[in-house]
PDB file of C-alpha atoms in Angstrom:
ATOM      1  CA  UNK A 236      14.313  -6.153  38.982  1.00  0.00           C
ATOM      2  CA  UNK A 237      14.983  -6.162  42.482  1.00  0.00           C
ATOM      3  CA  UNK A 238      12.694  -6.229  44.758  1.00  0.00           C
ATOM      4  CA  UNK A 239      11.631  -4.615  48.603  1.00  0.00           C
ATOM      5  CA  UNK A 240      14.202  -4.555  50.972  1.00  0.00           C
ATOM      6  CA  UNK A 241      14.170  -5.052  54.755  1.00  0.00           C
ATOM      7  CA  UNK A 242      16.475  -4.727  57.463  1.00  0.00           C
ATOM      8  CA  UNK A 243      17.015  -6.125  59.802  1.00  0.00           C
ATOM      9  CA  UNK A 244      15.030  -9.645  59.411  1.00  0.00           C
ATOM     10  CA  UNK A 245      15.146 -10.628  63.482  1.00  0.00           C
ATOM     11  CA  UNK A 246      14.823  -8.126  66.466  1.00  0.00           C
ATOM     12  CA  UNK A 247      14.593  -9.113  69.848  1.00  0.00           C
ATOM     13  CA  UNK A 248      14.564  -6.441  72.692  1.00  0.00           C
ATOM     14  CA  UNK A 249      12.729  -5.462  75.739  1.00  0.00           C
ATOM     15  CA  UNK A 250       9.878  -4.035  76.549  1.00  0.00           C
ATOM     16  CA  UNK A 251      10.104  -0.030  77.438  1.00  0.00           C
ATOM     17  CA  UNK A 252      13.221  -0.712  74.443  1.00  0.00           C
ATOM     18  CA  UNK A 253      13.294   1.319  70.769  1.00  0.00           C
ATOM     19  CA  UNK A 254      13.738  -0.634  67.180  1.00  0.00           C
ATOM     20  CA  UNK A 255      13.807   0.679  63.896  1.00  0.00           C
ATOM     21  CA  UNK A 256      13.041  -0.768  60.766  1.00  0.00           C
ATOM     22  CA  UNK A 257      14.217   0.195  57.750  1.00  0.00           C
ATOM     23  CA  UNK A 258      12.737  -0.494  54.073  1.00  0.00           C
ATOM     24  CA  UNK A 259      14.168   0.037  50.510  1.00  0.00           C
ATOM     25  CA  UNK A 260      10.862  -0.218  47.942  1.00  0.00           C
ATOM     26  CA  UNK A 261      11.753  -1.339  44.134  1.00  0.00           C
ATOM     27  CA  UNK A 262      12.943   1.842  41.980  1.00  0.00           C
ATOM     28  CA  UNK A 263      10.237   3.986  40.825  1.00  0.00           C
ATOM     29  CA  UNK A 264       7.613   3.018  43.095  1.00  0.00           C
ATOM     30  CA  UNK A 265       6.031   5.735  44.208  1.00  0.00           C
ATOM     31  CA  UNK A 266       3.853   4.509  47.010  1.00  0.00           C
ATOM     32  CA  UNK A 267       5.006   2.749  50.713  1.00  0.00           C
ATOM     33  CA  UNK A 268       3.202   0.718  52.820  1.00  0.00           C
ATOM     34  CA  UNK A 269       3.772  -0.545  56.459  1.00  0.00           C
ATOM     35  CA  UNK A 270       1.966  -3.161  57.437  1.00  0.00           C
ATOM     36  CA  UNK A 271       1.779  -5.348  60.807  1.00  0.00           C
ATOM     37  CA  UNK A 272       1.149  -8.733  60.766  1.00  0.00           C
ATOM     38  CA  UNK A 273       0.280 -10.756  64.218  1.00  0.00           C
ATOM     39  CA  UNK A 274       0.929 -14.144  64.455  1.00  0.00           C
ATOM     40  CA  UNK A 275      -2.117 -15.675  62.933  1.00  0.00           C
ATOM     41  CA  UNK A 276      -3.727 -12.686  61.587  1.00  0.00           C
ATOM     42  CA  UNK A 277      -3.652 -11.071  57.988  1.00  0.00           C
ATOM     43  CA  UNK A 278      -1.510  -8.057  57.493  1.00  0.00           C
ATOM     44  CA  UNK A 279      -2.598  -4.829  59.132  1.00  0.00           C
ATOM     45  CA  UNK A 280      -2.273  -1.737  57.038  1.00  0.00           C
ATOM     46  CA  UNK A 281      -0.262   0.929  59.325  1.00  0.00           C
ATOM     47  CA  UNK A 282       0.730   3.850  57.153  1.00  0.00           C
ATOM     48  CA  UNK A 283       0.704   4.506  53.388  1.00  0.00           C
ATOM     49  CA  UNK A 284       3.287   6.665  52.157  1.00  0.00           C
ATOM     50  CA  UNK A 285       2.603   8.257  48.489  1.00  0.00           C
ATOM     51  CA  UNK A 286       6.165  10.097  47.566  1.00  0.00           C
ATOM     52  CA  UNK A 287       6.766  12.008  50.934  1.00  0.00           C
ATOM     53  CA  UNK A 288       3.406  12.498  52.196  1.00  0.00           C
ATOM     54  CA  UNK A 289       1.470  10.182  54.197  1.00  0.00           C
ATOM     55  CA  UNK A 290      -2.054   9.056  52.907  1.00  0.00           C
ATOM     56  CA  UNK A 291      -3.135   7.004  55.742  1.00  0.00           C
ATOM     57  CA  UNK A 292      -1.809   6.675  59.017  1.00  0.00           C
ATOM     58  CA  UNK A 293      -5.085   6.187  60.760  1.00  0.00           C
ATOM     59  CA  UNK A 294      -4.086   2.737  61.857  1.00  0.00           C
ATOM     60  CA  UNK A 295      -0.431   3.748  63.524  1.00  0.00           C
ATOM     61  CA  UNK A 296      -0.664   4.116  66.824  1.00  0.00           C
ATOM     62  CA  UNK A 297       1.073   7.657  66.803  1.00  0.00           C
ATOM     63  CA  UNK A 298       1.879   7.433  70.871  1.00  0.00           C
ATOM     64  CA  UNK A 299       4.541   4.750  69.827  1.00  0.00           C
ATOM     65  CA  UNK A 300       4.952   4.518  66.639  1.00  0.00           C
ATOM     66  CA  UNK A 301       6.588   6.872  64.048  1.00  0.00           C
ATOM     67  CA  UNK A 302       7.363   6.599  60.441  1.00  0.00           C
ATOM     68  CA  UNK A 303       8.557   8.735  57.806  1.00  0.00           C
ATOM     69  CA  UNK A 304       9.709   8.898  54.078  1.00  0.00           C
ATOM     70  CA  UNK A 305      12.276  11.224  53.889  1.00  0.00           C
ATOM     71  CA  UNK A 306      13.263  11.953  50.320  1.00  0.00           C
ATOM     72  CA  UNK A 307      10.083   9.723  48.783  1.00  0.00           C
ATOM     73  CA  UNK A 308      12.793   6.594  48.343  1.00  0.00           C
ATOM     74  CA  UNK A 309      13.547   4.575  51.851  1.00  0.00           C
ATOM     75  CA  UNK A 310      11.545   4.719  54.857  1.00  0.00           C
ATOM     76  CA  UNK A 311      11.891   4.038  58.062  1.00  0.00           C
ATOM     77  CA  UNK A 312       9.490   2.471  61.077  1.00  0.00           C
ATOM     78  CA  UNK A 313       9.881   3.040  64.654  1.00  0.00           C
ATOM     79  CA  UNK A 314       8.611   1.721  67.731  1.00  0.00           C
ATOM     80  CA  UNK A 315       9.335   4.172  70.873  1.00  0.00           C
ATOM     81  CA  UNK A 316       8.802   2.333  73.731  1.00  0.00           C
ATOM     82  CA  UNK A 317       7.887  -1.107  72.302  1.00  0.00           C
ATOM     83  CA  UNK A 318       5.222  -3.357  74.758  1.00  0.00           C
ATOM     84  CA  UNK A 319       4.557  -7.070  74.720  1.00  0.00           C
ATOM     85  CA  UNK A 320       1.872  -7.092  71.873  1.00  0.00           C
ATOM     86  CA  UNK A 321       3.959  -5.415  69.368  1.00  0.00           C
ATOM     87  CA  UNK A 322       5.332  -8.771  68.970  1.00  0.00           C
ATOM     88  CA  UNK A 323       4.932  -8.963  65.187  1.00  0.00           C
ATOM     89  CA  UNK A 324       6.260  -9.448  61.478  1.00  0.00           C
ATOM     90  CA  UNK A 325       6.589  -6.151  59.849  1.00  0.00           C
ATOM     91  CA  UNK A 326       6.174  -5.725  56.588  1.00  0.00           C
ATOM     92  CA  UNK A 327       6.970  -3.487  53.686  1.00  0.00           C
ATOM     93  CA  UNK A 328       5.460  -3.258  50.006  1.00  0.00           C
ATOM     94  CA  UNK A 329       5.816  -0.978  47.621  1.00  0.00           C
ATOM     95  CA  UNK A 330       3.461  -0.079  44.572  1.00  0.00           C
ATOM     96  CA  UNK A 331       4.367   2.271  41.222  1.00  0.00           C
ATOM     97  CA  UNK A 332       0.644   3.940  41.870  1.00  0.00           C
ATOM     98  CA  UNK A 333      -1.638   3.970  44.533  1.00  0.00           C
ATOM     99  CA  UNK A 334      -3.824   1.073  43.923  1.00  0.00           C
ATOM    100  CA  UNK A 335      -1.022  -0.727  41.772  1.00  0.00           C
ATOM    101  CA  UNK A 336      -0.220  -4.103  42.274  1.00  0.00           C
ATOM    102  CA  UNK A 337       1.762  -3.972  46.042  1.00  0.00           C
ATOM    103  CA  UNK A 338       5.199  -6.014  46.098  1.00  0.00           C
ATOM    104  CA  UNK A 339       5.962  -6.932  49.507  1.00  0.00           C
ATOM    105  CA  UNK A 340       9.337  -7.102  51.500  1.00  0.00           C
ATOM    106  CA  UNK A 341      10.521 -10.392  53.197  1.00  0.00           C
ATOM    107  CA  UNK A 342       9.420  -8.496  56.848  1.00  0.00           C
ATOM    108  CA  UNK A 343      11.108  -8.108  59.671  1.00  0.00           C
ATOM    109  CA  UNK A 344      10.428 -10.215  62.763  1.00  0.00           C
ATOM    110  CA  UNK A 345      10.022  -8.333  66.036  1.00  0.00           C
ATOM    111  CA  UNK A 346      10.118 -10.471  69.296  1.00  0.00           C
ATOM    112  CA  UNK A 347       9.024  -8.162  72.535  1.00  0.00           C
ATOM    113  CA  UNK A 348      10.442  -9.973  75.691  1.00  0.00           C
TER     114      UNK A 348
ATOM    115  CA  UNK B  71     -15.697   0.174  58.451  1.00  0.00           C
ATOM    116  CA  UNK B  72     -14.777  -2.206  55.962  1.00  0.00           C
ATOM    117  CA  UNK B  73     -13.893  -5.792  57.243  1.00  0.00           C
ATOM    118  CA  UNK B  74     -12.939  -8.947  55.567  1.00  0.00           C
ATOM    119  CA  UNK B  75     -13.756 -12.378  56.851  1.00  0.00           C
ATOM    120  CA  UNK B  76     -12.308 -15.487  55.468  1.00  0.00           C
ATOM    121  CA  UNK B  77     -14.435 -18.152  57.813  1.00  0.00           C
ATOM    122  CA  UNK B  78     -11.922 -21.106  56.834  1.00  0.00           C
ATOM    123  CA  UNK B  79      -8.225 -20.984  59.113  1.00  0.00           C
ATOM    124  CA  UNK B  80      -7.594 -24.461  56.988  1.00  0.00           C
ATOM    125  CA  UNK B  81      -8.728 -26.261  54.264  1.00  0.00           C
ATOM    126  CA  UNK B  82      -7.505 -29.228  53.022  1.00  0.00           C
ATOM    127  CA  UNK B  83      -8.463 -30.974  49.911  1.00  0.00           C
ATOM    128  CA  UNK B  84      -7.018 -33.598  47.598  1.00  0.00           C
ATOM    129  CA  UNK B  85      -5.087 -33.391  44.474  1.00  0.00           C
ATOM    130  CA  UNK B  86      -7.508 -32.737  41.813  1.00  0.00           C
ATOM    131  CA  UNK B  87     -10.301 -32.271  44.219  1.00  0.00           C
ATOM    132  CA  UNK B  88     -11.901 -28.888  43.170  1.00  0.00           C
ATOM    133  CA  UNK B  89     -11.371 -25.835  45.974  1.00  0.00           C
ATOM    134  CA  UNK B  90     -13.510 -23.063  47.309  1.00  0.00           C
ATOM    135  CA  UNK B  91     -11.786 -20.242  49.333  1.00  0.00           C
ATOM    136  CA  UNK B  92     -14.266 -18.402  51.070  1.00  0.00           C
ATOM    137  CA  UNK B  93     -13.911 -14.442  51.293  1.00  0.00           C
ATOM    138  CA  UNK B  94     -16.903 -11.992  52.354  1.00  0.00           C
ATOM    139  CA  UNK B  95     -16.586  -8.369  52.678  1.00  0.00           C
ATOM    140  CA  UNK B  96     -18.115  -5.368  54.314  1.00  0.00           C
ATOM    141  CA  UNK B  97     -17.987  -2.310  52.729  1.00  0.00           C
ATOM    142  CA  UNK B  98     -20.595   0.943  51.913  1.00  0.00           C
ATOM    143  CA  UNK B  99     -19.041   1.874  48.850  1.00  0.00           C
ATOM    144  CA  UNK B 100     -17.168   0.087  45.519  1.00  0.00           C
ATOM    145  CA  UNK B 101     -14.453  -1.469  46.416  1.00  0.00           C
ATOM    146  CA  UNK B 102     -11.647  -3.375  44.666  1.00  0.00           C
ATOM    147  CA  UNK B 103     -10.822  -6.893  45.842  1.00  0.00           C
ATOM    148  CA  UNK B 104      -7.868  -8.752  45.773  1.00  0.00           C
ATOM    149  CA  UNK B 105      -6.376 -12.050  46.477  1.00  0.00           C
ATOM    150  CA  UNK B 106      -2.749 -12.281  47.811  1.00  0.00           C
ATOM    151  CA  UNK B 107      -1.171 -16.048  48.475  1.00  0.00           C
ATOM    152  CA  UNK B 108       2.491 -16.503  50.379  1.00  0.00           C
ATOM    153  CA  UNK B 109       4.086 -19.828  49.285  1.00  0.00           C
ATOM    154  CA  UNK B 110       6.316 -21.549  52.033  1.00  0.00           C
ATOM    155  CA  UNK B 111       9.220 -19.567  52.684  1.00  0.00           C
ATOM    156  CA  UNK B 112       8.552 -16.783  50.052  1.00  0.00           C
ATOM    157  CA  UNK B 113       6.984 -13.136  49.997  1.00  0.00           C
ATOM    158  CA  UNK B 114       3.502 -12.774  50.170  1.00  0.00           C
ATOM    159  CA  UNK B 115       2.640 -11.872  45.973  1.00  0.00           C
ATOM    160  CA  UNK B 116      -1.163 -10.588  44.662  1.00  0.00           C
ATOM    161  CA  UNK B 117      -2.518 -13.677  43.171  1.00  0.00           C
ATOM    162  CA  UNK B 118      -5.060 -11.939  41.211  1.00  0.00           C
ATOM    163  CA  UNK B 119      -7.731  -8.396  41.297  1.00  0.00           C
ATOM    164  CA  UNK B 120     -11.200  -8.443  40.453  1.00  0.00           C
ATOM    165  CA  UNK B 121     -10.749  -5.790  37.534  1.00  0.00           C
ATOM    166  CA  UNK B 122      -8.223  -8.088  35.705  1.00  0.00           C
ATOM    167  CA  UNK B 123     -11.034 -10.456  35.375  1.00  0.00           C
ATOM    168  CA  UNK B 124      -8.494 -13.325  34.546  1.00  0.00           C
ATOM    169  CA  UNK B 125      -7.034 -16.584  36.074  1.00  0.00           C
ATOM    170  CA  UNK B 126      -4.248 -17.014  37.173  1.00  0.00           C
ATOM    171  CA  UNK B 127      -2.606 -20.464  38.005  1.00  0.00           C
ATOM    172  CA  UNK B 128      -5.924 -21.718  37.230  1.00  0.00           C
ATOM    173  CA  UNK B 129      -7.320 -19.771  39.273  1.00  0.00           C
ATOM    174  CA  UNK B 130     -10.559 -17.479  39.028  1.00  0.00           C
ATOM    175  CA  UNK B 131     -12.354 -15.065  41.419  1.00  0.00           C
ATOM    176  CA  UNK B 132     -15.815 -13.405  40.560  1.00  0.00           C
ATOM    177  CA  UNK B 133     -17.140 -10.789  43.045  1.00  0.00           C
ATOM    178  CA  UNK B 134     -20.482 -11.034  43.994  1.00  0.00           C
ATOM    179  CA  UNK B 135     -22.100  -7.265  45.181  1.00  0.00           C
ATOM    180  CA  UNK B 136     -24.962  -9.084  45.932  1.00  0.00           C
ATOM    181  CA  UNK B 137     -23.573 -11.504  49.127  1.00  0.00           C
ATOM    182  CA  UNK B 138     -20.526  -9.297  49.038  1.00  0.00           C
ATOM    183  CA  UNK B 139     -18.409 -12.035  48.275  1.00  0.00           C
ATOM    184  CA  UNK B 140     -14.999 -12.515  45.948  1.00  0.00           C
ATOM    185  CA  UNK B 141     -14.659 -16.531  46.740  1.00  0.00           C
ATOM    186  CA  UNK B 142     -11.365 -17.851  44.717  1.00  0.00           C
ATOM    187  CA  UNK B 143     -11.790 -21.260  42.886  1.00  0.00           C
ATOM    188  CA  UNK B 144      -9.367 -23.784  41.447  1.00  0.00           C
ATOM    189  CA  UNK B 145     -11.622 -26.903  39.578  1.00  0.00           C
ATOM    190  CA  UNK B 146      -8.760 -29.288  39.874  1.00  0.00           C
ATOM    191  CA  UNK B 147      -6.099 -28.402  43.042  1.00  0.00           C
ATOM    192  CA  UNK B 148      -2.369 -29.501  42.308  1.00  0.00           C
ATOM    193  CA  UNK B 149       0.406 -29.992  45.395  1.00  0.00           C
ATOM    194  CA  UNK B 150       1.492 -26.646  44.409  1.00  0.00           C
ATOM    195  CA  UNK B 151      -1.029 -24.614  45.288  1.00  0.00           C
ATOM    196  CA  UNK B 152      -0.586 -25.468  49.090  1.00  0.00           C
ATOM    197  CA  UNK B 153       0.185 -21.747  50.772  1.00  0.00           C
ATOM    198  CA  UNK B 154      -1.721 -19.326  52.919  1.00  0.00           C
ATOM    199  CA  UNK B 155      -3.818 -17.003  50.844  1.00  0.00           C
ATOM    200  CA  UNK B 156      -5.615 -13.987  51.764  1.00  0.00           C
ATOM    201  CA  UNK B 157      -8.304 -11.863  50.664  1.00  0.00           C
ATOM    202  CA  UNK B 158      -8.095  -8.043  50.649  1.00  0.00           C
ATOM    203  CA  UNK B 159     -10.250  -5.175  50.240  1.00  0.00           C
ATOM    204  CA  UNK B 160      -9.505  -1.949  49.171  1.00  0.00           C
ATOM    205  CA  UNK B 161     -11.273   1.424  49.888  1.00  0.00           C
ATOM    206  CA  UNK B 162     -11.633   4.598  48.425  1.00  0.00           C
ATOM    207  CA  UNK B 163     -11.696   7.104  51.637  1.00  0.00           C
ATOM    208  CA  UNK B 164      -9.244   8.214  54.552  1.00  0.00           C
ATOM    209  CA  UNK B 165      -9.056   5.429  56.577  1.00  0.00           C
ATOM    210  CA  UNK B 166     -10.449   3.554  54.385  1.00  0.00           C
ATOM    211  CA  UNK B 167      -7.393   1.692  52.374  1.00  0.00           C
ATOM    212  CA  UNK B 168      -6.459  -1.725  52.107  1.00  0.00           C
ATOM    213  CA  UNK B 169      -7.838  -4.146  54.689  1.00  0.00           C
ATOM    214  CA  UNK B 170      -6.854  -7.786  54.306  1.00  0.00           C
ATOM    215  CA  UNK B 171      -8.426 -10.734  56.135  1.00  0.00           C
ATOM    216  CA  UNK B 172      -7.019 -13.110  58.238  1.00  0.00           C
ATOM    217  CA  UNK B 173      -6.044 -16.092  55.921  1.00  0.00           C
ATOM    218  CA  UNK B 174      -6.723 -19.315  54.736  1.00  0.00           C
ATOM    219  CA  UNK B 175      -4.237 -22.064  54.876  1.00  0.00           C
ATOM    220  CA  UNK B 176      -4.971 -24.758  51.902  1.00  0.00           C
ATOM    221  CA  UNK B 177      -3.352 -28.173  52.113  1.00  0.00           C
ATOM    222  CA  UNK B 178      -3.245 -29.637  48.833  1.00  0.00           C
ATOM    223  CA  UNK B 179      -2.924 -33.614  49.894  1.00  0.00           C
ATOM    224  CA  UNK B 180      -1.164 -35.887  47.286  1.00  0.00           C
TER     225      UNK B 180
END
């Protein structure tokens, strides 16, 4: 089957600059997950989409960042205005149930200048 | 609030040398552990779950309530296994979801 899709892989931009990310989870799954991942740290769980509706977003930092699910298939990720330490790999995985087995996306590299 | 500590950035062992990775969690209720492992240049995969109870690759995770530990061994490490894996914890509550730690890079050495 295939697998998560991410676009774009590389994104460099200013600071005070917007970027979106977009993610395509595998067919059927019913739950989305952004994650950030600093360089050197494990991945950090931002939101978790289940369908449509957002489980947990208590990690996004809502000032800045905005996500959303339309139609419970892709989803998108944006950063409005970006700073320095958003500087990250973002990644995507998708699950067929909460708590299923989470297939991740090859991430998208953010550079913050 | 849950954490997950993996106390080891590297560890480097020798082919068929046996291999500890070292995961400790902190966490008030039951929660349901994980190992995930990213090859070079591929997707970070689950490696195995404490439920399944089984080994893959060779290798074998037991979780420990006790120390609130879910260390992953291997008795005899092949090349192979050289990646970056990482334990992760997974809550039941708002705010509470999955939590991964920061990593361990093992070097397999031939």
């Amino acid at each position: 089957e295939a697998g998560v899709a991410q676009s774009p892989r590389y994104k460099i931009i200013e600071k005070r600059q917007s970027v979106a990310f977009w993610c395509n989870p595998i067919s059927g799954h019913a739950t989305l997950y952004w994650y950030q991942q600093i360089l050197g740290q494990g991945p950090k769980l931002l939101i978790q989409f289940q369908n449509n509706g957002v489980v947990d977003d208590s990690q996004l930092p809502k000032d800045r960042f905005s996500a959303e699910r339309l139609k419970g298939v892709d989803s998108t990720l944006k950063i409005q205005p970006a700073k320095l330490e958003d500087s990250a790999v973002y990644l995507c995985a998708s699950s067929e149930w909460e708590r299923g087995e989470q297939f991740f996306g090859p991430g998208t590299r953010l550079t913050v200048l | 609030a849950q954490r997950v500590t993996q106390p080891e950035k590297l560890l480097s062992v020798f082919k068929g040398a046996p291999v500890e990775l070292k995961c400790n969690y902190s966490y008030s209720g039951s929660p349901e552990l994980f190992w995930y492992v990213q090859y070079s240049r591929q997707r970070l995969q689950l490696l195995l779950r404490h439920i399944s109870r089984e080994s893959i690759k060779g290798f074998t995770a037991d979780l420990n309530k006790g120390e609130t530990s879910f260390h992953l061994k291997k008795p005899f490490a092949q090349e192979e296994d050289s990646a970056m894996y990482y334990c992760a914890l997974s809550g039941h509550d708002y705010g509470q979801n999955f939590v991964f730690g920061p990593g361990t890079r093992l070097s397999v050495l031939p």
